[in-house]
Coordinates of C-alpha atoms and ligand atoms in Angstrom, one line a residue:
X161 CA 178.1 148.2 196.9
X162 CA 179.4 147.5 200.4
X163 CA 182.8 148.8 201.1
X164 CA 185.2 148.3 204.1
X165 CA 185.7 151.1 206.7
X166 CA 189.3 151.7 205.5
X167 CA 188.1 152.1 201.9
X168 CA 185.5 154.5 203.0
X169 CA 188.0 156.5 205.0
X170 CA 190.6 156.4 202.1
X171 CA 188.0 157.8 199.6
X172 CA 188.2 161.1 201.6
X173 CA 192.0 161.4 201.3
X174 CA 193.1 164.4 199.2
X175 CA 196.4 163.6 197.4
X176 CA 199.1 166.2 197.3
X177 CA 200.4 167.8 194.1
X178 CA 203.8 169.4 193.1
X179 CA 203.5 173.2 193.5
X180 CA 203.8 173.8 189.7
X181 CA 200.6 171.9 189.1
X182 CA 198.5 173.4 191.9
X183 CA 196.8 176.0 189.7
X184 CA 196.0 173.5 187.0
X185 CA 197.8 172.8 183.7
X186 CA 196.9 176.0 181.8
X187 CA 199.4 178.3 183.6
X188 CA 202.6 176.4 183.2
X189 CA 206.0 177.5 181.9
X190 CA 207.9 174.8 180.0
X191 CA 211.6 174.8 180.7
X192 CA 213.3 172.7 178.0
X193 CA 216.7 171.0 178.3
X194 CA 219.1 170.1 175.5
X195 CA 218.8 167.4 172.8
X196 CA 218.8 163.9 174.4
X197 CA 220.3 160.5 173.4
X198 CA 219.2 157.0 174.1
X199 CA 221.0 155.1 176.8
X200 CA 222.7 152.8 174.2
X201 CA 222.5 151.8 170.6
X202 CA 222.0 155.5 169.6
X203 CA 222.3 154.9 165.8
X204 CA 219.7 152.2 165.7
X205 CA 217.3 153.8 168.1
X206 CA 217.4 157.2 166.3
X207 CA 216.7 155.4 163.0
X208 CA 213.7 153.4 164.4
X209 CA 212.3 156.6 166.2
X210 CA 213.1 158.9 163.3
X211 CA 210.4 161.4 164.3
X212 CA 210.5 161.3 168.1
X213 CA 214.2 160.8 168.9
X214 CA 216.3 163.2 170.8
X215 CA 213.6 165.5 172.2
X216 CA 214.5 167.6 175.3
X217 CA 213.6 166.9 178.9
X218 CA 210.9 169.3 180.1
X219 CA 210.4 170.8 183.6
X220 CA 207.2 172.6 184.5
X221 CA 207.2 175.8 186.5
X222 CA 204.1 177.8 187.6
X223 CA 203.5 180.8 185.3
X224 CA 201.5 184.0 185.6
X225 CA 200.3 183.6 182.0
X226 CA 197.5 181.3 181.3
X227 CA 196.5 179.5 178.1
X228 CA 192.9 179.3 176.9
X229 CA 191.3 176.0 177.6
X230 CA 190.5 173.7 174.7
X231 CA 188.2 170.7 175.0
X232 CA 190.1 167.5 174.3
X233 CA 189.3 163.8 174.4
X234 CA 191.9 161.5 176.0
X235 CA 192.1 157.7 176.3
X236 CA 193.8 155.9 179.1
X237 CA 195.2 152.4 179.4
X238 CA 196.4 150.4 182.4
X239 CA 199.1 148.0 181.1
X240 CA 201.0 145.0 182.5
X241 CA 201.2 143.9 186.1
X242 CA 199.1 145.6 188.8
X243 CA 200.8 148.2 191.0
X244 CA 199.3 150.1 194.0
X245 CA 198.2 153.6 192.9
X246 CA 197.1 153.0 189.4
X247 CA 193.6 154.3 190.2
X248 CA 195.0 157.5 191.5
X249 CA 196.9 158.1 188.2
X250 CA 193.6 157.9 186.5
X251 CA 192.0 160.2 189.1
X252 CA 194.7 162.8 188.7
X253 CA 194.4 162.6 184.9
X254 CA 190.7 163.0 185.1
X255 CA 190.8 165.9 187.5
X256 CA 193.4 167.8 185.5
X257 CA 191.5 167.3 182.3
X258 CA 188.1 168.3 183.7
X259 CA 189.6 171.3 185.6
X260 CA 191.1 172.6 182.3
X261 CA 187.8 172.2 180.4
X262 CA 184.7 170.4 181.8
X263 CA 183.6 169.4 178.4
X264 CA 186.8 167.3 177.8
X265 CA 186.3 163.6 178.0
X266 CA 188.3 160.7 179.4
X267 CA 187.9 157.2 177.9
X268 CA 189.2 154.2 179.7
X269 CA 190.3 151.3 177.4
X270 CA 189.3 148.0 179.0
X271 CA 191.7 145.1 179.7
X272 CA 194.9 146.7 178.7
X273 CA 196.3 147.7 175.3
X274 CA 193.9 145.3 173.5
X275 CA 191.0 147.5 174.7
X276 CA 192.4 150.2 172.4
X277 CA 192.8 148.1 169.3
X278 CA 189.5 146.3 169.9
X279 CA 187.6 149.5 170.6
X280 CA 186.5 148.3 174.1
X281 CA 186.1 151.3 176.3
X282 CA 184.1 153.2 178.9
X283 CA 183.7 157.0 179.3
X284 CA 184.8 158.0 182.8
X285 CA 182.4 160.1 184.9
X286 CA 183.1 161.8 188.2
X287 CA 180.9 159.4 190.0
X288 CA 182.7 156.4 188.5
X289 CA 186.2 157.7 189.2
X290 CA 185.4 158.9 192.7
X291 CA 184.6 155.3 193.8
X292 CA 188.2 154.2 193.1
X293 CA 190.2 157.1 194.6
X294 CA 193.1 156.0 196.8
X295 CA 192.3 152.3 196.3
X296 CA 194.6 149.6 195.1
X297 CA 194.2 147.4 192.1
X298 CA 193.6 148.1 188.4
X299 CA 190.0 146.9 188.4
X300 CA 188.7 150.3 187.4
X301 CA 189.3 149.3 183.8
X302 CA 191.4 146.2 184.0
X303 CA 194.9 145.5 182.6
X304 CA 196.6 143.3 180.0
X305 CA 200.0 142.6 178.5
X306 CA 199.2 142.8 174.7
X307 CA 202.3 144.1 172.9
X308 CA 201.5 146.9 170.5
X309 CA 203.9 146.9 167.5
X310 CA 202.2 146.0 164.3
X311 CA 200.9 148.2 161.5
X312 CA 197.5 146.5 161.9
X313 CA 197.3 147.3 165.6
X314 CA 198.3 150.9 165.1
X315 CA 195.8 151.3 162.3
X316 CA 193.0 149.8 164.4
X317 CA 194.0 152.1 167.4
X318 CA 193.9 155.1 165.0
X319 CA 190.4 154.1 163.8
X320 CA 189.1 153.9 167.4
X321 CA 190.7 157.3 168.3
X322 CA 189.1 158.8 165.2
X323 CA 185.7 157.4 166.2
X324 CA 186.0 158.9 169.7
X325 CA 187.7 162.1 168.6
X326 CA 190.7 161.2 170.9
X327 CA 193.8 163.2 170.4
X328 CA 195.9 161.8 173.2
X329 CA 196.5 158.4 174.9
X330 CA 198.1 157.9 178.3
X331 CA 199.6 154.5 178.8
X332 CA 200.2 153.6 182.5
X333 CA 202.8 150.8 182.4
X334 CA 206.3 149.4 183.0
X335 CA 209.2 149.1 180.7
X336 CA 207.5 146.9 178.1
X337 CA 204.3 149.0 178.1
X338 CA 206.2 152.2 177.8
X339 CA 208.1 150.6 174.9
X340 CA 204.6 150.2 173.4
X341 CA 204.0 153.9 174.1
X342 CA 207.2 155.0 172.4
X343 CA 206.5 152.9 169.3
X344 CA 202.9 154.2 169.1
X345 CA 203.9 157.8 169.6
X346 CA 206.4 157.4 166.7
X347 CA 203.9 155.7 164.4
X348 CA 201.2 158.4 165.0
X349 CA 203.7 161.3 164.3
X350 CA 204.9 159.4 161.2
X351 CA 201.3 159.2 159.9
X352 CA 200.3 162.7 160.9
X353 CA 197.6 161.2 163.0
X354 CA 197.5 164.1 165.5
X355 CA 197.4 161.8 168.4
X356 CA 199.9 162.3 171.3
X357 CA 201.1 159.4 173.5
X358 CA 202.3 159.9 177.1
X359 CA 203.5 157.2 179.4
X360 CA 203.4 156.9 183.2
X361 CA 206.1 154.9 185.1
X362 CA 204.4 152.0 186.8
X363 CA 205.8 148.8 188.2
X364 CA 206.3 147.4 191.6
X365 CA 209.7 146.0 190.3
X366 CA 211.3 149.5 190.7
X367 CA 213.4 149.0 187.6
X368 CA 212.0 151.8 185.5
X369 CA 214.1 154.6 186.8
X370 CA 216.8 157.1 186.0
X371 CA 217.7 160.6 187.0
X372 CA 214.2 162.1 186.1
X373 CA 212.2 159.0 187.1
X374 CA 213.4 158.4 190.7
X375 CA 211.1 155.4 191.2
X376 CA 208.2 153.8 189.4
X377 CA 204.9 153.9 191.3
X378 CA 203.8 150.9 193.4
X379 CA 207.3 150.0 194.6
X380 CA 206.7 151.9 197.8
X381 CA 203.5 150.2 198.8
X382 CA 204.5 146.7 197.5
X383 CA 207.8 146.6 199.3
X384 CA 206.2 147.9 202.6
X385 CA 203.6 145.1 202.2
X386 CA 206.2 142.4 201.7
X387 CA 208.3 143.8 204.5
X388 CA 205.3 143.6 206.9
X389 CA 204.9 139.9 206.0
X390 CA 208.6 139.1 206.2
X391 CA 208.7 140.8 209.6
X392 CA 205.8 138.7 210.8
X393 CA 207.6 135.6 209.6
X394 CA 210.8 136.6 211.3
X395 CA 209.0 136.9 214.6
X396 CA 207.4 133.6 214.1
X397 CA 210.7 132.0 213.3
X398 CA 212.3 133.6 216.3
X399 CA 209.5 132.4 218.5
X400 CA 209.4 128.8 217.4
X401 CA 213.0 128.5 216.4
X402 CA 212.3 125.5 214.2
X403 CA 212.1 126.5 210.6
X404 CA 214.2 127.9 207.8
X405 CA 211.9 130.1 205.8
X406 CA 212.7 130.6 202.1
X407 CA 210.8 133.6 200.8
X408 CA 210.7 134.3 197.1
X409 CA 210.0 138.0 196.5
X410 CA 208.4 139.4 193.3
X411 CA 210.4 141.5 190.9
X412 CA 210.7 139.9 187.4
X413 CA 214.3 140.8 186.7
X414 CA 216.0 143.4 189.0
X415 CA 216.3 142.6 192.7
X416 CA 215.2 146.1 193.9
X417 CA 212.1 144.7 195.7
X418 CA 214.1 141.9 197.4
X419 CA 216.8 144.3 198.4
X420 CA 214.4 146.9 199.8
X421 CA 212.4 144.3 201.7
X422 CA 215.7 142.9 203.0
X423 CA 216.8 146.3 204.3
X424 CA 213.5 147.0 205.9
X425 CA 213.5 143.6 207.8
X426 CA 217.2 142.5 208.1
X427 CA 216.7 138.8 207.5
X428 CA 219.6 136.3 207.8
X429 CA 220.2 136.0 204.0
X430 CA 219.1 138.3 201.2
X431 CA 220.3 137.0 197.7
X432 CA 220.7 139.7 195.1
X433 CA 220.5 138.5 191.5
X434 CA 222.8 141.2 190.1
X435 CA 225.6 140.1 192.5
X436 CA 225.2 136.5 191.5
X437 CA 225.6 137.6 187.9
X438 CA 228.6 139.8 188.6
X439 CA 230.3 137.1 190.6
X440 CA 229.4 134.5 187.9
X441 CA 228.0 132.3 190.7
X442 CA 226.7 128.9 189.7
X443 CA 223.6 127.4 191.2
X444 CA 225.9 125.1 193.2
X445 CA 227.9 128.1 194.6
X446 CA 224.7 129.8 195.7
X447 CA 223.7 126.6 197.5
X448 CA 227.2 126.5 199.1
X449 CA 226.9 130.1 200.3
X450 CA 223.5 129.4 202.0
X451 CA 224.7 126.1 203.4
X452 CA 227.7 127.7 205.0
X453 CA 225.4 130.1 207.0
X454 CA 223.0 127.3 207.9
X455 CA 225.9 125.2 209.2
X456 CA 227.4 128.0 211.2
X457 CA 224.1 129.0 212.7
X458 CA 223.5 125.4 213.6
X459 CA 226.8 125.3 215.5
X460 CA 225.4 128.2 217.5
X461 CA 222.3 126.2 218.3
X462 CA 220.1 128.1 215.7
X463 CA 218.3 125.8 213.4
X464 CA 216.1 128.5 212.0
X465 CA 216.5 131.6 209.7
X466 CA 215.1 133.6 206.9
X467 CA 216.3 133.6 203.3
X468 CA 215.1 136.1 200.8
X469 CA 215.2 134.9 197.2
X470 CA 214.6 137.5 194.4
X471 CA 212.1 136.2 191.9
X472 CA 214.3 136.8 188.9
X473 CA 217.4 134.9 190.4
X474 CA 217.3 132.0 188.0
X475 CA 217.8 134.2 185.0
X476 CA 220.9 135.9 186.5
X477 CA 222.8 132.7 187.2
X478 CA 225.2 132.7 184.1
X479 CA 224.7 129.0 183.3
X480 CA 220.9 129.3 183.6
X481 CA 220.9 132.6 181.7
X482 CA 222.6 131.0 178.7
X483 CA 220.3 128.0 178.9
X484 CA 217.1 130.1 179.2
X485 CA 218.2 132.3 176.3
X486 CA 218.7 129.2 174.1
X487 CA 215.4 127.9 175.4
X488 CA 213.6 131.1 174.4
X489 CA 214.9 130.8 170.8
X490 CA 214.3 127.1 170.7
X491 CA 210.8 127.0 172.1
X492 CA 209.8 129.9 169.9
X493 CA 210.5 127.6 166.9
X494 CA 209.4 124.3 168.4
X495 CA 206.0 125.7 169.4
X496 CA 205.2 126.0 165.7
X497 CA 205.8 122.2 165.4
X498 CA 202.8 119.9 166.1
X499 CA 205.1 117.0 166.9
X500 CA 206.6 119.0 169.7
X501 CA 203.4 120.6 171.1
X502 CA 201.5 117.3 171.2
X503 CA 204.4 115.3 172.7
X504 CA 204.2 114.1 176.3
X505 CA 206.2 116.1 178.7
X506 CA 209.0 113.6 179.2
X507 CA 209.5 113.5 175.4
X508 CA 209.5 117.3 175.2
X509 CA 212.4 117.3 177.7
X510 CA 214.4 114.8 175.5
X511 CA 213.7 116.9 172.4
X512 CA 214.9 120.0 174.2
X513 CA 218.0 118.3 175.7
X514 CA 219.0 117.2 172.2
X515 CA 218.5 120.7 170.7
X516 CA 220.4 122.6 173.4
X517 CA 224.1 123.2 173.3
X518 CA 226.0 120.6 175.4
X519 CA 226.6 122.9 178.3
X520 CA 223.0 124.0 178.5
X521 CA 221.7 120.5 178.0
X522 CA 223.7 119.4 181.1
X523 CA 222.2 122.3 183.1
X524 CA 218.7 121.5 181.9
X525 CA 219.1 117.8 182.6
X526 CA 220.3 118.5 186.2
X527 CA 217.0 120.2 187.2
X528 CA 214.0 118.5 188.8
X529 CA 211.2 117.8 186.3
X530 CA 208.9 120.4 188.0
X531 CA 211.4 123.2 187.3
X532 CA 212.1 121.9 183.7
X533 CA 208.3 122.1 183.1
X534 CA 208.1 125.6 184.5
X535 CA 211.0 126.7 182.3
X536 CA 209.1 125.5 179.2
X537 CA 205.9 127.3 180.1
X538 CA 204.6 130.0 177.7
X539 CA 206.5 133.3 177.5
X540 CA 204.5 136.5 178.2
X541 CA 203.5 138.5 175.1
X542 CA 206.8 140.5 175.3
X543 CA 208.9 137.2 175.2
X544 CA 209.8 137.2 178.9
X545 CA 210.1 133.9 180.9
X546 CA 207.3 134.0 183.5
X547 CA 209.6 133.8 186.5
X548 CA 206.7 134.2 188.9
X549 CA 205.8 130.7 188.0
X550 CA 209.2 129.1 188.6
X551 CA 209.7 127.8 192.2
X552 CA 213.2 128.9 192.7
X553 CA 212.8 128.9 196.4
X554 CA 211.8 125.2 196.3
X555 CA 214.7 124.4 194.0
X556 CA 217.1 125.9 196.5
X557 CA 215.5 124.0 199.4
X558 CA 215.7 120.7 197.5
X559 CA 219.4 121.3 196.6
X560 CA 220.2 122.3 200.2
X561 CA 218.4 119.2 201.6
X562 CA 220.7 117.1 199.4
X563 CA 223.8 118.9 200.3
X564 CA 223.1 119.1 204.1
X565 CA 222.2 115.4 204.2
X566 CA 225.6 114.6 202.6
X567 CA 227.4 116.9 205.1
X568 CA 225.6 115.2 207.9
X569 CA 226.8 111.8 206.7
X570 CA 230.3 113.2 206.5
X571 CA 229.9 114.6 210.1
X572 CA 230.4 118.2 209.0
X573 CA 226.8 119.3 209.9
X574 CA 224.9 118.4 213.0
X575 CA 221.9 120.6 212.7
X576 CA 218.2 120.1 211.7
X577 CA 217.0 121.5 208.5
X578 CA 213.2 122.0 208.4
X579 CA 211.8 124.4 205.9
X580 CA 208.9 126.4 204.8
X581 CA 208.6 128.1 201.5
X582 CA 206.7 131.3 200.6
X583 CA 206.2 133.5 197.6
X584 CA 205.2 137.1 198.1
X585 CA 204.2 138.7 194.9
X586 CA 200.5 139.1 194.1
X587 CA 199.9 139.9 197.8
X588 CA 201.5 143.3 197.4
X589 CA 200.4 144.5 193.9
X590 CA 196.9 145.6 194.8
X591 CA 197.3 146.9 198.3
X592 CA 195.8 150.2 199.2
X593 CA 198.4 152.7 198.1
X594 CA 200.6 154.2 200.9
X595 CA 200.3 157.9 201.3
X596 CA 203.4 158.3 199.2
X597 CA 202.0 156.2 196.3
X598 CA 198.6 157.9 196.6
X599 CA 200.2 161.4 196.3
X600 CA 202.9 160.3 193.7
X601 CA 200.3 158.5 191.5
X602 CA 197.8 161.3 191.5
X603 CA 200.6 163.8 190.7
X604 CA 201.9 161.5 187.8
X605 CA 198.4 161.4 186.3
X606 CA 197.8 165.1 186.7
X607 CA 201.2 165.8 185.2
X608 CA 200.5 163.4 182.3
X609 CA 197.7 165.8 181.3
X610 CA 200.0 168.8 181.7
X611 CA 202.2 167.0 179.0
X612 CA 199.2 166.4 176.8
X613 CA 198.0 170.0 177.2
X614 CA 201.6 171.2 176.4
X615 CA 201.5 169.3 173.1
X616 CA 204.2 166.8 174.0
X617 CA 204.3 163.2 172.6
X618 CA 206.5 160.2 173.3
X619 CA 207.2 161.4 176.8
X620 CA 207.1 159.8 180.3
X621 CA 205.4 161.7 183.1
X622 CA 208.1 162.7 185.6
X623 CA 207.7 163.8 189.2
X624 CA 210.9 164.1 191.1
X625 CA 212.6 165.3 194.3
X626 CA 210.5 162.6 196.0
X627 CA 212.4 162.3 199.2
X628 CA 211.3 165.8 200.0
X629 CA 207.7 166.8 201.0
X630 CA 205.3 167.2 198.0
X631 CA 205.6 171.0 198.3
X632 CA 209.1 170.5 196.8
X633 CA 208.3 168.0 194.1
X634 CA 209.3 168.9 190.5
X635 CA 207.0 168.0 187.6
X636 CA 207.9 167.5 184.0
X637 CA 208.5 165.0 181.3
X638 CA 211.3 162.8 179.9
X639 CA 211.4 161.6 176.3
X640 CA 210.9 157.8 176.1
X641 CA 213.6 157.3 173.5
X642 CA 216.1 158.5 176.1
X643 CA 215.6 155.2 178.0
X644 CA 215.8 152.8 175.1
X645 CA 218.3 150.3 173.9
X646 CA 218.3 147.2 171.6
X647 CA 217.6 143.8 173.1
X648 CA 216.9 140.3 171.8
X649 CA 213.2 139.4 172.2
X650 CA 211.6 136.2 170.7
X651 CA 214.8 135.7 168.7
X652 CA 214.8 139.2 167.2
X653 CA 216.6 142.5 168.0
X654 CA 214.0 145.0 169.3
X655 CA 214.1 148.5 170.7
X656 CA 213.1 148.3 174.4
X657 CA 213.3 150.4 177.5
X658 CA 216.4 149.4 179.4
X659 CA 215.7 148.1 182.9
X660 CA 217.6 149.7 185.8
X661 CA 219.2 146.9 187.7
X662 CA 220.6 147.0 191.3
X663 CA 223.9 148.9 191.2
X664 CA 226.5 146.9 193.1
X665 CA 228.6 150.0 193.6
X666 CA 225.6 152.0 194.9
X667 CA 224.7 153.0 198.4
X668 CA 221.6 150.7 198.7
X669 CA 223.5 147.4 198.0
X670 CA 226.4 148.8 200.1
X671 CA 224.1 148.8 203.2
X672 CA 223.3 145.2 202.7
X673 CA 226.9 144.2 202.1
X674 CA 228.2 146.0 205.1
X675 CA 225.7 144.3 207.4
X676 CA 225.1 140.9 206.0
X677 CA 227.6 138.9 208.1
X678 CA 226.1 140.4 211.3
X679 CA 222.5 139.9 210.1
X680 CA 223.4 136.3 209.0
X681 CA 224.6 135.2 212.5
X682 CA 222.9 137.6 214.9
X683 CA 219.2 138.0 214.6
X684 CA 218.8 141.7 213.9
X685 CA 215.2 141.2 212.6
X686 CA 213.2 144.4 212.1
X687 CA 209.4 144.3 212.3
X688 CA 208.0 147.1 210.1
X689 CA 204.3 146.3 210.7
X690 CA 201.5 147.2 208.3
X691 CA 201.4 150.2 206.1
X692 CA 199.8 153.1 208.1
X693 CA 197.6 155.7 206.5
X694 CA 196.6 157.8 209.5
X695 CA 198.9 158.9 212.2
X696 CA 202.3 160.6 212.7
X697 CA 204.2 161.5 209.5
X698 CA 207.3 159.6 210.5
X699 CA 205.2 156.4 210.4
X700 CA 202.7 157.2 207.5
X701 CA 204.9 159.2 205.1
X702 CA 208.3 157.5 205.3
X703 CA 209.8 156.7 201.9
X704 CA 211.7 153.5 201.1
X705 CA 215.3 153.0 202.2
X706 CA 216.2 152.6 198.5
X707 CA 215.0 156.1 197.5
X708 CA 216.4 157.6 200.6
X709 CA 219.9 156.2 200.1
X710 CA 219.9 156.8 196.3
X711 CA 219.0 160.5 196.7
X712 CA 220.7 161.4 199.9
X713 CA 222.9 164.5 199.4
Ligands
FBP259 P1 205.1 144.9 185.2 O1 206.6 145.0 184.9 O2 204.2 144.8 184.1 O3 204.8 146.0 186.2 O4 204.9 143.6 186.1 C1 205.7 143.2 187.1 C2 205.4 141.9 187.7 O5 204.6 142.1 188.9 C3 206.6 141.1 188.1 O6 207.1 141.5 189.3 C4 206.2 139.7 187.9 O7 207.2 138.8 187.6 C5 205.2 139.8 186.8 O8 204.6 141.1 186.9 C6 204.1 138.7 187.0 O9 203.3 138.8 185.9 P2 201.8 138.3 185.8 O10 200.9 139.3 186.5 O11 201.5 138.3 184.3 O12 201.7 137.0 186.4

């Protein structure tokens, strides 16, 4: 197969490992912390995870003593949205497993969690894995979003594992996929199946984090990719001086990606969903906030600018959140009714408006038909609204056009409002992993096998101290139940991993807050350029602003 010169060069890159893992996984000391608790709803979570709740955090240290190797078969799943570096997690896992015992086998389940339950797999060979080292994408085995939670699914998974003599499964995924991992780990222990389950923290969204998981993989590369594109648009806007660019940035719920991309590029406006929720801003108030900056810039002769819109914004506007939550419950029921499913779209809107509470019906009614239709689209298998399919940036433009036209009539705005809309999401999820993600992912995969080899189950692979060079990285594991709470999904209370949202009293948001008036009015655009893989360390190995500010001592 023909490959690009960059891919060829990247195949030669040797990712770095934390020092504890440098001699393989057989000579490791396990340093265990105390009993842990879930982040919330401890009583319910401890009941649901009767056999796996409360385990200690583990840190690995290099040891003089080494264990005897034992051949073991492991299965691996890529789950949920793509994130740069997934292939390196698999490469790290493969190398650790083969280094411990060359007769061990790694099976890759195809197309996400359903590959496990349907018994669709391939056995990984060195030649096969080598072709994917340091490349982006999840195409090595594919990904999917199937939720694993039923007895039937777990029984099927057990049968497949028995057939392949698999005694550990590694799930590479985000919050929903690692919720799957926790449920499956518990089920296997409960049934004495002798199958361990280990998770790896993946998601460009950056919302799977805590003290032990400093960042999920993919965030570094994806944010740098979006920042490159935003920087390019800033230069274009500053050259032509004729458009307001509204750029929606991926990140299903939390605004970490938008915030990081904003800090890397310093656009005129960066909206942060968590702030909108905290200030209980309505859609109209958000429009007023943007309009004020547009008007003031126009007074200075500037009819151009850049607005960053986090993908998940719509769900954080209190009035929208209430309406979407009602819609979730409602559509879940209505979709079972043929009369609703076969109705023309306009009739569906009327049925919905009648069934919603009066406040939510008013909000729904006020939206353009296109947005209404997008809000009614299928939820993902975990019950989430697919915010990547809602044109929030276009909704804001339409509302601003209306408002500014009215202001023009009233003589309070004299500018020109020409717009361009963009959505940067899929562009960043399969980029070649940055050096940071290439190293971090390889380490996470290698470390996942250290957890398997150490006999752990229901743990998330953890590599921390990431703002330091890899020679100072710390490897270990964190019990998945520690990150869980109860949330409503598809109308029912379910245990799920709690998303880490942007902290409005934290240092990352503080940097935006401190500078935003200056960035709004004076053009302080930064042009980060493309991710660099070869060259000086200050260009190639820099970490994100988020992780630097969050971990500065
Ligand atoms: P994960 O949480 O599974 O990593 O996915 C994140 C994400 O990229 C979101 O940012 C985005 O909203 C969503 O996936 C898009 O989903 P899909 O790939 O199914 O369109």
